XYZ file of C-alpha atoms in Angstrom:
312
model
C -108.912 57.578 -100.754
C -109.123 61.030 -99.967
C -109.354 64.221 -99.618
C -110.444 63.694 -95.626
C -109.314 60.746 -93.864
C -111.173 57.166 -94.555
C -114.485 56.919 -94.195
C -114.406 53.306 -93.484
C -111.702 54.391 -90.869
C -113.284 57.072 -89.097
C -116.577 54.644 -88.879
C -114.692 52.127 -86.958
C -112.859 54.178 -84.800
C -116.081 55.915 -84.118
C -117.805 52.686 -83.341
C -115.080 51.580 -81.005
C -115.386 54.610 -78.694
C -119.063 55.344 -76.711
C -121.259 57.895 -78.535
C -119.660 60.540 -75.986
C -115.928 59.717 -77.125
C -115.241 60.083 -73.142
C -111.840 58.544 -72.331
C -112.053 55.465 -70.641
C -110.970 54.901 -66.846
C -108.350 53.179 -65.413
C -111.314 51.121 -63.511
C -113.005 50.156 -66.658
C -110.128 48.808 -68.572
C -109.320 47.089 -65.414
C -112.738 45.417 -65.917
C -112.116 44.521 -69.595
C -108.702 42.562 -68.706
C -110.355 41.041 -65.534
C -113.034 39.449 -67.975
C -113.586 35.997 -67.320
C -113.764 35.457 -70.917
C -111.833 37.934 -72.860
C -112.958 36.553 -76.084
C -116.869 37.990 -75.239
C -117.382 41.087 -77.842
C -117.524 43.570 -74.918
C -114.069 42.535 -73.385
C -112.446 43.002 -76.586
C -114.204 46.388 -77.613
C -112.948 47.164 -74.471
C -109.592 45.921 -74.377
C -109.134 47.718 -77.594
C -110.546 50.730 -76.644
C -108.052 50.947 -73.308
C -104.799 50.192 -75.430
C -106.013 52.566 -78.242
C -106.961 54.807 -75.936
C -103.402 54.544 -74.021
C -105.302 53.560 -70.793
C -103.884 50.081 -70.666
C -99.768 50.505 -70.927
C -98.348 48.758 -73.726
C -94.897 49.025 -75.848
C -96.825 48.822 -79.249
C -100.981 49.029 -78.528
C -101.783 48.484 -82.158
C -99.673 45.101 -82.312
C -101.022 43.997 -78.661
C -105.167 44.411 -80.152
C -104.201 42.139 -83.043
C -102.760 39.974 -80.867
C -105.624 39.811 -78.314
C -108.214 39.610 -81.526
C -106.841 36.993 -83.917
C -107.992 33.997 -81.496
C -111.245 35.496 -81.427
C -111.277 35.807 -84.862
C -110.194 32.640 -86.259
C -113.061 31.570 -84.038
C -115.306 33.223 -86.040
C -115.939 36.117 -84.062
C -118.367 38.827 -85.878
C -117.287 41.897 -83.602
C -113.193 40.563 -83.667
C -113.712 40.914 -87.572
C -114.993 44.508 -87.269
C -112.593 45.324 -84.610
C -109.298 43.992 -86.344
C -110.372 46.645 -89.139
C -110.649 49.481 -86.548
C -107.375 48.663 -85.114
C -106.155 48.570 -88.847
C -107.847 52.085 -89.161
C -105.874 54.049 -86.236
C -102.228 52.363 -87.355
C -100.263 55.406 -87.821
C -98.121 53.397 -90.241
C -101.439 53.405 -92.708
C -102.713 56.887 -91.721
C -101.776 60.111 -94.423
C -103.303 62.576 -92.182
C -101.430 64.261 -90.123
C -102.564 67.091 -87.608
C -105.925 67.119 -89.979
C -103.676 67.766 -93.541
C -102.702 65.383 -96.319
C -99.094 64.206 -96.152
C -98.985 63.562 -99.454
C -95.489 62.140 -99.218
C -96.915 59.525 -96.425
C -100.185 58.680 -98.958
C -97.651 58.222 -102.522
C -95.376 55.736 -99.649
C -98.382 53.867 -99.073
C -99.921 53.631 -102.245
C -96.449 52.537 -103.806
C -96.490 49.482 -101.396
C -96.182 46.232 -102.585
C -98.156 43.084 -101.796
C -95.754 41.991 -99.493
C -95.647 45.045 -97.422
C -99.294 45.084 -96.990
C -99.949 42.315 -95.057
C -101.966 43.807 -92.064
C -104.015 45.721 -94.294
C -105.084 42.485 -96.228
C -105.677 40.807 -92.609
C -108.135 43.753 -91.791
C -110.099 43.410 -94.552
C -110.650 39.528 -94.931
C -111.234 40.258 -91.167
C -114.083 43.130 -92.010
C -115.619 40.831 -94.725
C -116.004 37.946 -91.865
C -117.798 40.992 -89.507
C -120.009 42.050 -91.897
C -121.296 38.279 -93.500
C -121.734 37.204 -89.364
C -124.084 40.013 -88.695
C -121.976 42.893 -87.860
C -123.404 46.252 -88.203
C -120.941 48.348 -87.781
C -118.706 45.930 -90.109
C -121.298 46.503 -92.573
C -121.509 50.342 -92.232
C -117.825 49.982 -92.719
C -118.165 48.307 -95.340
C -120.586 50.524 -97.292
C -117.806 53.884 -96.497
C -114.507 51.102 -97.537
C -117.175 50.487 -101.298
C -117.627 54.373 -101.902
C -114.117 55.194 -102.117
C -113.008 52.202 -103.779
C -112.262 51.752 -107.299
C -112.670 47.689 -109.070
C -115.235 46.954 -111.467
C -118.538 46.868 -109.499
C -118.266 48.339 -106.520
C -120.981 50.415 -107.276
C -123.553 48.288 -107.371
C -122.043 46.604 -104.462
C -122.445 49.322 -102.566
C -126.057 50.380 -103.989
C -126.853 46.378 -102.656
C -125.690 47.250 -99.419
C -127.120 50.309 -98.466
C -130.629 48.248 -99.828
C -129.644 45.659 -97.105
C -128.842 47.921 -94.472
C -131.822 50.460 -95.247
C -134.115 47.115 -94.715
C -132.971 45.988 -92.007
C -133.129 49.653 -90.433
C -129.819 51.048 -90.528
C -130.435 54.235 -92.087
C -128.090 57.442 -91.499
C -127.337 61.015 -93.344
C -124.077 59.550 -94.226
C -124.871 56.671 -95.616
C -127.981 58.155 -97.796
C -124.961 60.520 -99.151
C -123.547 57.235 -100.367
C -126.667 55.755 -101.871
C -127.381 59.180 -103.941
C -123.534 58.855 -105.045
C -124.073 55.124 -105.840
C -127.072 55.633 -107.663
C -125.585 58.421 -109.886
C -122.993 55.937 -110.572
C -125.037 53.076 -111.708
C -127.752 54.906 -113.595
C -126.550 56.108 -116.896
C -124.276 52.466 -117.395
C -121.437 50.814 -116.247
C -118.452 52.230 -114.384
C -115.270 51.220 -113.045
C -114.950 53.690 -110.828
C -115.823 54.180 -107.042
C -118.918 56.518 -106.492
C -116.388 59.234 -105.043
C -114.001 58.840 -108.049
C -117.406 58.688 -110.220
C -119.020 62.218 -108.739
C -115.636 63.931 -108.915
C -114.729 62.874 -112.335
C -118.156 63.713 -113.760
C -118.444 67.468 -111.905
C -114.922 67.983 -113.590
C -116.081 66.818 -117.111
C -119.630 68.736 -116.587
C -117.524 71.895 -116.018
C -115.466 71.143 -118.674
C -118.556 70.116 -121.781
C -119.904 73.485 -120.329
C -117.068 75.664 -121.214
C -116.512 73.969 -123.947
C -120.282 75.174 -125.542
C -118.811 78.804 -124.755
C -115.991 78.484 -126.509
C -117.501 76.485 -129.587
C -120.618 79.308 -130.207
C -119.182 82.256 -128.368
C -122.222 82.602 -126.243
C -122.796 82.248 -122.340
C -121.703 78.568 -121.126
C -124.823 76.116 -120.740
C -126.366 75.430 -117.871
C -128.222 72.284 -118.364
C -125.288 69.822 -118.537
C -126.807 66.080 -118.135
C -124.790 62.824 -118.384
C -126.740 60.760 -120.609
C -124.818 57.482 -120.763
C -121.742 55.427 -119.855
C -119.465 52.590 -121.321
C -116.243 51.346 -119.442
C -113.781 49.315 -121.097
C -111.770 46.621 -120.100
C -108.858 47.550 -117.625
C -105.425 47.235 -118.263
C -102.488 46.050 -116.439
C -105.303 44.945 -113.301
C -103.751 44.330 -109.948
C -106.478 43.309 -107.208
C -105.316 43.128 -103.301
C -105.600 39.656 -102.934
C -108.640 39.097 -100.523
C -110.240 35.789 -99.752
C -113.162 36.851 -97.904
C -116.589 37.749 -99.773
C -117.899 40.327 -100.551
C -114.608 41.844 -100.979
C -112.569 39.676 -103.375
C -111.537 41.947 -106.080
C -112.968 45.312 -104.857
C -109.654 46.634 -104.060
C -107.558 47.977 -107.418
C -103.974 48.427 -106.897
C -102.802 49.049 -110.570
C -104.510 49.420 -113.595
C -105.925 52.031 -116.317
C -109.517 52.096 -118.418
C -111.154 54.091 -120.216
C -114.861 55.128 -119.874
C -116.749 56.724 -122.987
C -119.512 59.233 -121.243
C -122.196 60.995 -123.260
C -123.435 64.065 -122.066
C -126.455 66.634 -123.473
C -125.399 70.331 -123.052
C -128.440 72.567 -124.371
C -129.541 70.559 -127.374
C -126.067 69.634 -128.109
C -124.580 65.512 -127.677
C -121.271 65.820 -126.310
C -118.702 62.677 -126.155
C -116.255 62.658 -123.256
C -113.109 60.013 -123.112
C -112.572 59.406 -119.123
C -109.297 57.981 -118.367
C -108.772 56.429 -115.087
C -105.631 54.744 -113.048
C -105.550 53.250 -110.281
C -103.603 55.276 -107.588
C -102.982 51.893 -105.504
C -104.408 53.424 -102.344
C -108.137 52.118 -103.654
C -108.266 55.481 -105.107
C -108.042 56.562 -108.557
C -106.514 59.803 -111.079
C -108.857 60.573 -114.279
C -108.187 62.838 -116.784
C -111.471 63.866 -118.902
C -110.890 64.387 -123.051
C -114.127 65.831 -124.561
C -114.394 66.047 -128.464
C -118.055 68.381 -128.952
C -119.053 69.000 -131.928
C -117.639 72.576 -132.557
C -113.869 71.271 -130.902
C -114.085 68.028 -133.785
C -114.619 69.996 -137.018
C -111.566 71.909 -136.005
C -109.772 68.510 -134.783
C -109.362 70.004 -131.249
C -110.000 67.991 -128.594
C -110.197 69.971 -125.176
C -109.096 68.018 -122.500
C -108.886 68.975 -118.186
C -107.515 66.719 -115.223
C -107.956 66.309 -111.620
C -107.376 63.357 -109.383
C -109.943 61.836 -107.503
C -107.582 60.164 -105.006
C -107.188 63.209 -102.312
């Protein structure tokens, strides 16, 4: 995670407030807490609207919504799942954007925190997981954003499977056909660790990189038809998962842990072998560095190499 804040975050919080993002009134969050059974999915959406919101007083809002959801949700509830995760979503103690910037000092903190430390955040998404497998929509949606920035061994495909599920059953949306042309690109040419975002960014770094490298190699004009032709992955070392207990989720979430990928690419008649190495960033994202070795760069035992990070 990323250059913008969360997609799965911004889905949720977008979910939780009406299409209009109108405040809500004193009246209607009166009507939420009056509920005569504050466990039905609109009094909680709107009980966690008004303390989000700041409508409904409270010391600490984001502590009082878990607090009115966890009943519901050890009951099972679909929409408690999905909400738990929005509430998760606006903590500013798990935010790294700040007046619409990066703090990157706030995203290394997070990404450096242990397993012990990262409790709520592990309660969210065991709590999304039970949203989206009882029927919840929006969970799912949240779902499919939470798989395309996520690095662990195939949550690509996961979230190609999704988006099939969703698209069937009629969910269909700009944003999430973005993610299904990102997912397929990432599950076409073989396997990947990587998340689709980590995936696109890595490979528009290395197809820069294979075409400078024909310039330099022949001393003519860099190519322009740069294709990937094939993937490998291998095995990951050091692996750290978030420890989730709720399907579909167990082991999509990569705290530590560095693989390499061998990509192939075709550059204007020329093959082109490019070493992609990845590490986890523990914030679900992921740093790469990109070695290529064409053909002109290995008679002369030169590998040319570039770097970026696909976390922010």
């Amino acid at each position: 995670m990323k250059a913008s804040w969360s997609l799965a975050a911004a889905a949720c919080l977008a979910a939780v407030a009406p299409a209009s993002n109108a405040q809500p009134t004193p009246q209607e969050c009166a009507k939420a807490k009056a509920s005569a059974d504050p466990s039905a999915p609109e009094a909680l959406a709107g009980r966690v609207r008004c303390l989000l919101a700041g409508v409904e007083p409270s010391d600490n809002p984001i502590q009082r919504s878990r607090e009115l959801l966890r009943p519901a949700l050890q009951s099972g509830s679909a929409v408690a799942g999905f909400l738990m995760y929005a509430v998760y979503s606006a903590d500013p103690a798990y935010t790294y954007i700040r007046n619409g910037n990066v703090d990157a000092a706030q995203y290394d903190r997070l990404a450096a925190l242990p397993v012990s430390e990262r409790g709520p955040q592990i309660e969210a998404l065991d709590a999304l997981a039970l949203g989206m497998n009882k029927g919840n929509v929006s969970a799912a949606v949240a779902v499919a954003a939470y798989l395309m920035e996520s690095s662990a061994p195939g949550n690509a495909v996961r979230l190609r499977n999704l988006l099939g599920r969703l698209q069937h059953a009629g969910v269909d949306t700009p944003q999430l056909q973005r993610y299904g042309l990102a997912a397929v690109q990432a599950t076409t040419y073989g396997p990947t660790h990587a998340s689709p975002k980590a995936f696109t960014d890595a490979l528009n770094a290395a197809g820069s990189a294979v075409a400078a490298s024909t310039a330099a190699a022949g001393g003519k004009p860099p190519c322009n038809d740069v294709q990937l032709s094939q993937t490998a992955a291998g095995d990951i070392a050091g692996a750290e998962y978030l420890p989730l207990t709720n399907q579909p989720l167990v082991n999509t979430y990569l705290l530590r842990g560095t693989w390499t990928e061998q990509w192939t690419f075709a550059a204007c008649g020329t093959k082109v072998p490019a070493e992609v190495r990845f590490t986890a960033d523990g914030w679900s994202g992921a740093a790469f560095k990109v070695t290529l070795r064409p053909a002109a760069a290995q008679a002369a035992s030169a590998p040319a190499s570039t770097s970026s990070n696909a976390s922010r």
